[in-house]
Structure formats: C-alpha cells, structure tokens
Coordinates of C-alpha atoms in Angstrom, one line a residue:
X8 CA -32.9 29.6 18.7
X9 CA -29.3 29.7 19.9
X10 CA -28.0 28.5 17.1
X11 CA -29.7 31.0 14.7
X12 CA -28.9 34.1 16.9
X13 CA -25.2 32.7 16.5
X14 CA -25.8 32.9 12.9
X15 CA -26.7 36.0 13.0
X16 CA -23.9 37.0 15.1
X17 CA -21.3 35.5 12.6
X18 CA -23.2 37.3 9.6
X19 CA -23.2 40.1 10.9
X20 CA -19.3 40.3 11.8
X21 CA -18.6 38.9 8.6
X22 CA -20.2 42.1 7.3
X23 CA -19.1 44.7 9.3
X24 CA -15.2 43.2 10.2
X25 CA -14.6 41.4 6.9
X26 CA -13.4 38.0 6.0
X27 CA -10.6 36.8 8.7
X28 CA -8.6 34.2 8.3
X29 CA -6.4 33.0 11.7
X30 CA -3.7 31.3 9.8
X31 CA -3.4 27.4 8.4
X32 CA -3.2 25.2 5.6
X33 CA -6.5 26.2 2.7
X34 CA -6.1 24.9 -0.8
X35 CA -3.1 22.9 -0.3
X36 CA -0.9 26.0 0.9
X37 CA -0.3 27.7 4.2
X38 CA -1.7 31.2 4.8
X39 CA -0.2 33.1 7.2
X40 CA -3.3 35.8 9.4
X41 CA -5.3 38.0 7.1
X42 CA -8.4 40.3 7.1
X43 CA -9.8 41.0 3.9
X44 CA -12.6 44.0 4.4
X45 CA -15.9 44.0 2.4
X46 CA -17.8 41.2 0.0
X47 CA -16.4 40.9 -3.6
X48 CA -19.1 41.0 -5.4
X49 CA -19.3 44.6 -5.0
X50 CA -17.2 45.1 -7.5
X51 CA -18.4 44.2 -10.7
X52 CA -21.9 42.7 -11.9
X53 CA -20.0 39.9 -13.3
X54 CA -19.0 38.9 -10.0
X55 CA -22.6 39.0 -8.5
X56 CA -24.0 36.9 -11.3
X57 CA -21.3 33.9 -9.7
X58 CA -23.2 34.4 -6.5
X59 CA -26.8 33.9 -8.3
X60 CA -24.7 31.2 -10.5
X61 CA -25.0 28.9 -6.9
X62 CA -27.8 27.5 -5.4
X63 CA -29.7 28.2 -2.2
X64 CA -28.0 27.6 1.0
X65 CA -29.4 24.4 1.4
X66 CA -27.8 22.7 -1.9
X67 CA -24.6 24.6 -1.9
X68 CA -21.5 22.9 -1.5
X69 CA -18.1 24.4 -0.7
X70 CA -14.8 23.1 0.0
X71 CA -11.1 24.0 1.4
X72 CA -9.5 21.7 -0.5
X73 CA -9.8 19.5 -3.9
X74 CA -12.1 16.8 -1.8
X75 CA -14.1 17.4 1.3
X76 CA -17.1 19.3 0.8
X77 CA -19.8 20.4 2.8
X78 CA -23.0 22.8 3.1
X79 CA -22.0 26.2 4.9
X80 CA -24.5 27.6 7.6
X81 CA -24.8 31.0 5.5
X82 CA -24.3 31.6 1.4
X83 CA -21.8 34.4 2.9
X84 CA -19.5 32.0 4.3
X85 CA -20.2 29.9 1.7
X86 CA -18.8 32.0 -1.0
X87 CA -15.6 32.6 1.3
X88 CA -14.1 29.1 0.9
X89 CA -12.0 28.3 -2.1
X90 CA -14.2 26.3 -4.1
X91 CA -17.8 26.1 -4.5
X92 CA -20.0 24.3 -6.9
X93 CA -22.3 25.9 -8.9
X94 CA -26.0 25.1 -9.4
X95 CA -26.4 21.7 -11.6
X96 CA -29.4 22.8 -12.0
X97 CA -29.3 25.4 -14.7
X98 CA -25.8 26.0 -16.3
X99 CA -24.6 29.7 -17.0
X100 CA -21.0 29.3 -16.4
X101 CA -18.3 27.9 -18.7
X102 CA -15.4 26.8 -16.3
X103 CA -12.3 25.9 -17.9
X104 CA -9.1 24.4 -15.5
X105 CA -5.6 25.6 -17.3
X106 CA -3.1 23.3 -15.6
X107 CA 0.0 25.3 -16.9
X108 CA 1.8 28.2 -14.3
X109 CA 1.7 31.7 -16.5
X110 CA 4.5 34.4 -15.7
X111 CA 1.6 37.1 -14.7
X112 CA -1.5 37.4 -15.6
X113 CA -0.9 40.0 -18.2
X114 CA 0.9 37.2 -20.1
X115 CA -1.8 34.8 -20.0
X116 CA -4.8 37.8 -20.9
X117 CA -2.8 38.3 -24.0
X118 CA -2.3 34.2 -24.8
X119 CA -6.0 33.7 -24.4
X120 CA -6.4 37.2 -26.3
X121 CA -4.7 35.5 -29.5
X122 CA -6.8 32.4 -29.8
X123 CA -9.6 32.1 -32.1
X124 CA -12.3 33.3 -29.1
X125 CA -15.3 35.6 -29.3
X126 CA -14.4 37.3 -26.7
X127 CA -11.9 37.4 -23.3
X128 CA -13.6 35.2 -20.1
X129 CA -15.5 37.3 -17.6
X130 CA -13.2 36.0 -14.9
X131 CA -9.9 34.9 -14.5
X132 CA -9.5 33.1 -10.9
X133 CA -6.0 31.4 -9.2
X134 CA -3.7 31.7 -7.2
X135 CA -0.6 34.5 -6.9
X136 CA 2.8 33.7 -5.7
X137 CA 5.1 36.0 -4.5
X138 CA 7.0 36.4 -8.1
X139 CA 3.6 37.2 -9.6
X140 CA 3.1 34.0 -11.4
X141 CA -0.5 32.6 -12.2
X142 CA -0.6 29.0 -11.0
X143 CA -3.4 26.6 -12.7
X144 CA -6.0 29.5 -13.1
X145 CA -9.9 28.8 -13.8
X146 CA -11.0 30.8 -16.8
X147 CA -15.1 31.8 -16.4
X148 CA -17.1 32.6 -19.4
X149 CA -20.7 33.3 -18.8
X150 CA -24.1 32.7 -20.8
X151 CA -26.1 36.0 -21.6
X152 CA -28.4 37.3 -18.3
X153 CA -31.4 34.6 -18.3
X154 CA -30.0 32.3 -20.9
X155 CA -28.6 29.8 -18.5
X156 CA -29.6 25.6 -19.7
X157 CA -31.8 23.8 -17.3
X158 CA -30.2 20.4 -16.9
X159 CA -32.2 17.6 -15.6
X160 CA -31.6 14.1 -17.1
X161 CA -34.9 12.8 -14.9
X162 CA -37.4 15.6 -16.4
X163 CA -38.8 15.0 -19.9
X164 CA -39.6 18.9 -19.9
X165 CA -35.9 19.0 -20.4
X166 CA -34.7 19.7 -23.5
X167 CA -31.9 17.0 -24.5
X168 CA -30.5 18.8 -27.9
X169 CA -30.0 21.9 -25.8
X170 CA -27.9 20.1 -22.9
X171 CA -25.9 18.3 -25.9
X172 CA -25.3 21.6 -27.3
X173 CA -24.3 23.4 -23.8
X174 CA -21.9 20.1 -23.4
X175 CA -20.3 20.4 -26.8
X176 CA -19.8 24.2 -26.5
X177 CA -18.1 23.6 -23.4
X178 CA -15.9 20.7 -24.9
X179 CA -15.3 22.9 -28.0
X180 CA -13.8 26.1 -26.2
X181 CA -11.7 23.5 -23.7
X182 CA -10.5 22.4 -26.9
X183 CA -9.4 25.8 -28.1
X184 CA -7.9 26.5 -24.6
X185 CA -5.5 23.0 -25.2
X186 CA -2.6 24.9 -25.9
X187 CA -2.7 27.0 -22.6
X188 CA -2.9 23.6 -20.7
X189 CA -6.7 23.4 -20.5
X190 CA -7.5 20.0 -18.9
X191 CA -10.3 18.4 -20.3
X192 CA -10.5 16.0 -17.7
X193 CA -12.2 18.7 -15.5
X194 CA -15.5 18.6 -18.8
X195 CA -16.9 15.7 -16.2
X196 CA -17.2 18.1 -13.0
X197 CA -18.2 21.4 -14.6
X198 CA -19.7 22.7 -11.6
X199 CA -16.7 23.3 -9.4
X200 CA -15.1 26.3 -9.6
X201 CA -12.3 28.2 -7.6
X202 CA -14.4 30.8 -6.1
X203 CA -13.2 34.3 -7.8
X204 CA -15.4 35.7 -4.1
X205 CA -12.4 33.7 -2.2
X206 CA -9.9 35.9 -0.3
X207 CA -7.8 33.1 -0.6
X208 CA -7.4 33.6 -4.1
X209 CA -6.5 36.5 -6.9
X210 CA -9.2 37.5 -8.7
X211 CA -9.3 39.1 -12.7
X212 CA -12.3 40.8 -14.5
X213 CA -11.4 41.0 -18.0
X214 CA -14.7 41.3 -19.5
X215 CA -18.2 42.7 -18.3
X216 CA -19.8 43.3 -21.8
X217 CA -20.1 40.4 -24.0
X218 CA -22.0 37.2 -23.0
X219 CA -22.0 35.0 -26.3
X220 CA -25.4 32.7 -26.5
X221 CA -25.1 28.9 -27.1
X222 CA -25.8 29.5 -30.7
X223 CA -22.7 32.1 -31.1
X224 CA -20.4 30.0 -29.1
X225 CA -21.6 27.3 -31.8
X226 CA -20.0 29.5 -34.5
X227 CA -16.9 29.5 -33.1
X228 CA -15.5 26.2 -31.7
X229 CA -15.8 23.0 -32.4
X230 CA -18.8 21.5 -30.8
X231 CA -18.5 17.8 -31.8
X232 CA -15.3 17.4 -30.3
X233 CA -14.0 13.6 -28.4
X234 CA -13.4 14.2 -25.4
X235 CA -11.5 11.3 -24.8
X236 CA -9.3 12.0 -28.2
X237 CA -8.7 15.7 -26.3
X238 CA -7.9 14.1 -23.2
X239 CA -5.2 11.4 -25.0
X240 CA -3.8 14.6 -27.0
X241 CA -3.5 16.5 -23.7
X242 CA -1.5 13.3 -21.8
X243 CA 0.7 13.1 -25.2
X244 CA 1.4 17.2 -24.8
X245 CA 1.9 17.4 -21.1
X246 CA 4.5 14.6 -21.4
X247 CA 6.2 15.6 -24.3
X248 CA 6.4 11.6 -25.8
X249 CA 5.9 10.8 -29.3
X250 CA 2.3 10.0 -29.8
X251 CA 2.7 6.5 -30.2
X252 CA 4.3 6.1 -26.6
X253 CA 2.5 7.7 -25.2
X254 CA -1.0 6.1 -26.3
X255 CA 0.9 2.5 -25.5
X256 CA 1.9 4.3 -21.8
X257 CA -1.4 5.8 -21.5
X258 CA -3.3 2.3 -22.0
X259 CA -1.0 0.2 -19.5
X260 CA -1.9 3.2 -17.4
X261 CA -5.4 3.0 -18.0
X262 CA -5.4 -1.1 -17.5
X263 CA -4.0 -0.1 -13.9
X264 CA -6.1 2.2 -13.0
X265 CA -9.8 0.2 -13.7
X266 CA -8.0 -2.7 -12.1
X267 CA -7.2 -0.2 -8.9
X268 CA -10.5 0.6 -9.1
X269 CA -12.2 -2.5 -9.1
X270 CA -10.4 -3.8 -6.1
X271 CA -11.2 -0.7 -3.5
X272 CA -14.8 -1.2 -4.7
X273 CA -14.8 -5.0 -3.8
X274 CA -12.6 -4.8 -0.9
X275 CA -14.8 -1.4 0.3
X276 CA -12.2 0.6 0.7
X277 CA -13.7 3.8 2.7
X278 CA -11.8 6.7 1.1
X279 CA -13.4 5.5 -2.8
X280 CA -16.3 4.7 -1.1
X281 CA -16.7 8.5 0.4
X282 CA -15.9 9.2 -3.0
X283 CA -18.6 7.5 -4.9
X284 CA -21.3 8.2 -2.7
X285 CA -20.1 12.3 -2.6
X286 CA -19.9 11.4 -6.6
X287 CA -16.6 13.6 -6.7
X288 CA -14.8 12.1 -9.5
X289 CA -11.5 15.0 -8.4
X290 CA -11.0 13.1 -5.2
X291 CA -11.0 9.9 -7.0
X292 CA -8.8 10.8 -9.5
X293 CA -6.0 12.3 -6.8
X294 CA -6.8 9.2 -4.6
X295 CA -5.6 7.2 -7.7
X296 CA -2.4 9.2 -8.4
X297 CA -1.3 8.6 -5.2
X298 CA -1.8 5.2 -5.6
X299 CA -0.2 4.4 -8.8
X300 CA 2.4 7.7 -9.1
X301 CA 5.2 5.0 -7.8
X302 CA 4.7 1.9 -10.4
X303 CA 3.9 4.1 -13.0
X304 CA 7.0 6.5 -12.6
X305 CA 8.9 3.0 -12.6
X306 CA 8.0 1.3 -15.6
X307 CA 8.1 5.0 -17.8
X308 CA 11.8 5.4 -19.1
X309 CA 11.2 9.4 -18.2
X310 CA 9.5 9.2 -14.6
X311 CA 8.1 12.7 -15.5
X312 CA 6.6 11.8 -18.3
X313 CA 5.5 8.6 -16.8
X314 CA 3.8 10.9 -14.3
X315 CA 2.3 13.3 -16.5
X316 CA 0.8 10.0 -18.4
X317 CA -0.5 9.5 -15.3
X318 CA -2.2 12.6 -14.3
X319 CA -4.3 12.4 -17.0
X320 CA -4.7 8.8 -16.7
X321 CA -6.5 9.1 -13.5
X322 CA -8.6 11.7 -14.6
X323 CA -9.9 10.0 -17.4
X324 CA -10.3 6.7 -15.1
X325 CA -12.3 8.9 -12.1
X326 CA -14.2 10.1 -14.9
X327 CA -15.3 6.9 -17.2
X328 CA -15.8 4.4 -13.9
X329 CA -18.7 2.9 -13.1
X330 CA -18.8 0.7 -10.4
X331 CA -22.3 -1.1 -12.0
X332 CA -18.9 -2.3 -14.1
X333 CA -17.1 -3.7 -11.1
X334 CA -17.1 -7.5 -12.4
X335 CA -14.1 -9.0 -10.7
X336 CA -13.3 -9.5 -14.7
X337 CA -13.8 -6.2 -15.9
X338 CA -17.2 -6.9 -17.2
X339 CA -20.7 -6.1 -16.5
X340 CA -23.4 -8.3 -15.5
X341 CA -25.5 -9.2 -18.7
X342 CA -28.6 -11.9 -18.8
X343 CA -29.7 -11.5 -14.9
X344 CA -32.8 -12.3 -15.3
X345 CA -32.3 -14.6 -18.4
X346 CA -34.1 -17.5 -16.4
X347 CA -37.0 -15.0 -15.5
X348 CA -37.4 -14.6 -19.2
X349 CA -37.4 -17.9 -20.8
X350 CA -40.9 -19.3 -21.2
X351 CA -42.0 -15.4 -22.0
X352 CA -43.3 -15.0 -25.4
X353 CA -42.9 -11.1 -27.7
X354 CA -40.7 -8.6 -26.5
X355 CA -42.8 -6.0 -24.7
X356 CA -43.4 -8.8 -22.1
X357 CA -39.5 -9.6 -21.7
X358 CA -38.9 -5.6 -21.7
X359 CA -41.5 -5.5 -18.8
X360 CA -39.6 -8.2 -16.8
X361 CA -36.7 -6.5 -17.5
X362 CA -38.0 -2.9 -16.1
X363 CA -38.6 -5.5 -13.0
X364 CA -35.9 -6.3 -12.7
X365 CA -34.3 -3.3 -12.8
X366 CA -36.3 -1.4 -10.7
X367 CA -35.4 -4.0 -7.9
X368 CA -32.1 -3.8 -8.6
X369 CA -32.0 0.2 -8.2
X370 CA -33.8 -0.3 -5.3
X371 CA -31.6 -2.5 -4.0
X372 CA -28.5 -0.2 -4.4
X373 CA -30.1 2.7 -3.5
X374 CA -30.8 0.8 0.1
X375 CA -26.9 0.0 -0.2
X376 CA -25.6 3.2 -0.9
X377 CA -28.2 4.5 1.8
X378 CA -26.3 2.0 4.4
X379 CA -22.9 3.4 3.5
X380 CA -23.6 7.0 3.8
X381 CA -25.4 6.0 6.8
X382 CA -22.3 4.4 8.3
X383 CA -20.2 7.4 6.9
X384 CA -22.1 9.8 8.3
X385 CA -21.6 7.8 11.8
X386 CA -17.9 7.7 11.9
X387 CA -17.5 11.8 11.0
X388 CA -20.0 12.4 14.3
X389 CA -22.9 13.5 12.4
X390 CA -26.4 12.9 13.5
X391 CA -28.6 10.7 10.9
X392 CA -31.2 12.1 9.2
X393 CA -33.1 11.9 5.7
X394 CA -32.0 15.1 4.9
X395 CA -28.0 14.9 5.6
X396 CA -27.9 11.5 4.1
X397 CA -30.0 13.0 1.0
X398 CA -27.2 15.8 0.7
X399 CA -24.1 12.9 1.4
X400 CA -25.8 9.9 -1.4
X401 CA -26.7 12.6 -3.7
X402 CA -30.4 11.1 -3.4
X403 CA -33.4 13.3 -3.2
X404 CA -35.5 12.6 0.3
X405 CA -38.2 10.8 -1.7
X406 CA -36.1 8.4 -2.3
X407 CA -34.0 8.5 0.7
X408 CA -37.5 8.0 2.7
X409 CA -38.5 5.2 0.4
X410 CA -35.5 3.4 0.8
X411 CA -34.4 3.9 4.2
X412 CA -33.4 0.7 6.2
X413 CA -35.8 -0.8 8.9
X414 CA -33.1 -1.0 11.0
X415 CA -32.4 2.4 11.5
X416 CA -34.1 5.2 13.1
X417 CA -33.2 9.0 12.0
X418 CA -33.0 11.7 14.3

C-alpha cells in the first residue's frame, strides 16, 4: 500500500513538476541538472502512437545505457529513459540506426529527402551537441494506424509471409539508408529505439501525414535483400579498404570473434552470460569490441580501419551466435540420440524419438538458463520469483513454473 501511494506520489510530480534530472552520466554522456516541463507526446499524434507502439507496464523495458535494462514502476517514467523497446508483439515501427555524425539536422532531412523514399520518417531522434551536430540519430517510419504485423514465431495463427515481408521491408529501406551510415547490424534488435519522449535527447517530426502499408513499402525498396552481404558492404564502406581486404580482415575478424565467444560460454563468463539470458545481442556485440578492439587494431595496417572492420564484426558475431553452437570445435552436436535410434524401423518412429529427445533437451536448458538467471538475479539483490526470473530468461511463467528447480523456493 505504501509502495503504491509512493507511486502515486512520483506520478503525480512527474505531471505537475516535469521530468528532473539531478545531474550524472545517461547514454554514455554527462548531463549537467535539468527540468524539462510537460510530457512529449503532447505534441504531435505521431509521438503518441510511440507510446501505444510499447507494451503495458509489465513487459516494457527501458534502459540508460546500450545494456542494462529493466521494467520501470510507471509507463511515465518508462518513456523518460533513453531507450525503450517496443512491443515484439506487433510491429508498427521501422527503426533505422544511422551511425554517421550529420552537421545539423537540416542537412541530414535533406540527405534522406534525396533518396529514393516514399516519404520523410515520422521521427528523427539523437543526440545534439553544442555545435548543432546530429550524432548517430534513429530514423522512425511508422505502419498506417491499425496496420501494425503480429509477430509470434510460437502461434500458427501467425501469418509467416506477412512477418517475412515486414522483415524484408525493413532490410530493404536499411538498405537504401546505407549511404547515410545505416547499420544493418541493428535489423536483429528492431525493437530498441532511442526514445524521441526522452529529455535526454533532441527530438524531429518531419512527417505526420503519410504512413506507407507493407505492400507500398514493397514498391519501393528492395525486399530480398542479404543482410549479411549489407552488413560486409557496410564494414568495407565504414573502413574505406578495398573490398577484397576488407572481406579477408572481416573473416579473421569474424574467426576471432566465434572463438571469443565460445570460450566465455564454456568458461561462464557472467557478463555474456547476463547477456544471453537478457537475449541483448547490443551488449554482446560492445562486450566483444572491447575485447578484441586491441588485437584487431594490431594486425590491420590502418588501426582505424582495423577498428571499423571490427565494429561491424562484432555486430554481425552478437547477431549470428548461438550458443546451441558452442562445440569446443566450432560445431554443433549432430547424432545424440543416434544409439536411441538404431534398431527403430520407418522414419515417423525415428522423427518421434527425435521430438524426445528434443523436448528433454529444451527442458533441460530451460532448467539451466532458469539456474542462471536464478543466480543473477541473487547477486543484483533481487528477490526470486517466477515472475522476475520470467522477465530476466525471457521465458513465459508457464514455463518458468514447469521448470523451476526443486531446490529452490520463490518468494
């Protein structure tokens, strides 16, 4: 009850005082004391869709920084922090990441005005220096009112050719954003956004009329697009190398990077292990230029280049890992149950012991990835329950509840 009427409390400040901010490091910079009056979303419709664009309280996460996330108390001071993920749920929001520094953002309106586009994004969101430059902006283009694409890869209801389509739209118009810096490393988070609500960041609305559908977007970029091709093209343009250097840079780079990866997962390294289980493929990749951003800058003739290689590098490495791959030799398990299979006659009955075998074996890391949240949750001082370690595994409670150890007692 205390806790609630605190809530309230907070709310209501928050409504009538504004957002304050008491001076510290958010985003990676240092903000000196600041009260910003009022909500943003009070100025334009297109800003008030981003709020219905995130889920309920419950689900959201937000963040301060690139990694940590967590679920606010209220969707107010949720949509306050930095960054925010939208709903997974059902997609209305193209996000594209432009990892280039514009001289205003005047001059980068009228570079995304000359592309081949249907229209301007609805939002332009990053941060403002002093000088006026535009540093590593997110561009938001949204789906007509009601149009957004239910995603659920566990629901038959779900139409598959319409998610393929929503994921090669959004592939396609990264694609035409390449030569502003668009990084389409980011295609395998597309949820997290810099907030445009944020007072810590500078907000544009360049477009509260058209809403292209799926189907017009279709007509105008290319939706069959590789992203791995786009992501090799954007290494080879952010370094400058010749093509063929940088390809032979990017796979030694690349050979580095699984290897990196293989040994925190079998040594259980607790930062890639928050990682994993918080499935956010940005704090992996920046945990891995950290790592390699020495050797790498070493054995490139150009250490810039070497480290702009490398920045996509780990990207594409966060992005493409799977730790069901973690084979001390690179390779997955094949044949497990090869013996459980070898006096069964037709192949529905070896598919069955398969499925089996299979199901135990989810089973079996869904009680292991249960454990380590478990024990991750412990060390950050939080209590245990089904629900928090649901919200930290990325598990629903169903399964959390099926799987939970004997062991342990929840609070």
């Amino acid at each position: 009850m205390a806790s609630a009427q605190s809530r309230r409390d907070l709310i209501h400040r928050r409504l009538a005082v504004g957002f304050e901010h008491f001076g510290g490091t958010v985003a990676g910079r240092h903000h000196a004391p600041f009260t910003e009056r009022g909500l943003r979303s009070e100025a334009s419709h297109v800003l008030r869709r981003i709020v219905h664009a995130t889920p309920r309280t419950s689900r959201m996460r937000v963040g301060r920084d690139k990694g940590a996330v967590w679920t606010p108390d209220a969707k107010v001071f949720g949509l306050d922090e930095p960054y925010v993920h939208l709903n997974p749920a059902v997609r209305s929001v193209f996000r594209i990441d432009l990892d280039h520094v514009f001289p205003s953002w005047a001059a980068l309106r009228q570079e995304v005005a000359d592309l081949s586009l249907p229209c301007l994004p609805s939002v332009a969101v990053g941060f403002e220096d002093e000088a006026g430059q535009i540093e590593r902006p997110h561009l938001l283009w949204l789906l007509p009112y009601n149009e957004g694409v239910w995603f659920s890869d566990k629901d038959a209801r779900c139409r598959r050719d319409i998610m393929s389509l929503w994921r090669g739209v959004h592939a396609g118009i990264t694609k035409a954003l390449m030569p502003l810096g668009a990084d389409p490393g980011a295609l395998s988070n597309p949820d997290k956004i810099k907030c445009p609500l944020s007072p810590f960041w500078s907000v544009q609305i360049w477009n509260e009329a058209m809403f292209p559908s799926l189907s017009e977007w279709a007509g105008w970029v290319d939706t069959s697009t590789s992203r791995d091709r786009m992501i090799r093209d954007s290494a080879a343009a952010l370094s400058g190398m010749e093509r063929t250097a940088s390809n032979a840079l990017f796979a030694a780079a690349q050979t580095l990077a699984f290897g990196t990866l293989r040994e925190w997962h079998h040594s259980a390294d607790a930062e890639y292990a928050g990682a994993i289980l918080r499935r956010d493929r940005d704090a992996l990749a920046e945990r891995l230029f950290r790592a390699l951003v020495g050797h790498v800058s070493a054995a490139a003739s150009n250490p810039k280049q070497g480290q702009a290689i490398l920045y996509r590098v780990a990207t594409y490495a966060a992005d493409h890992w799977d730790p069901s791959r973690a084979g001390r030799d690179g390779s997955r398990d094949r044949g497990a149950c090869a013996d459980a299979v070898g006096d069964v006659q037709g192949v529905a009955a070896r598919q069955a012991v398969g499925a089996r075998y299979a199901a135990g074996l989810r089973r079996s890391r869904s009680a292991d990835a249960i454990r380590e949240a478990i024990e991750v949750a412990r060390a950050a001082g939080e209590a245990v329950t089904v629900s928090g370690i649901a919200r930290r595994s990325g598990m629903d409670r169903k399964t959390v509840r099926a799987n939970w150890p004997d062991e342990e007692s929840a609070a």
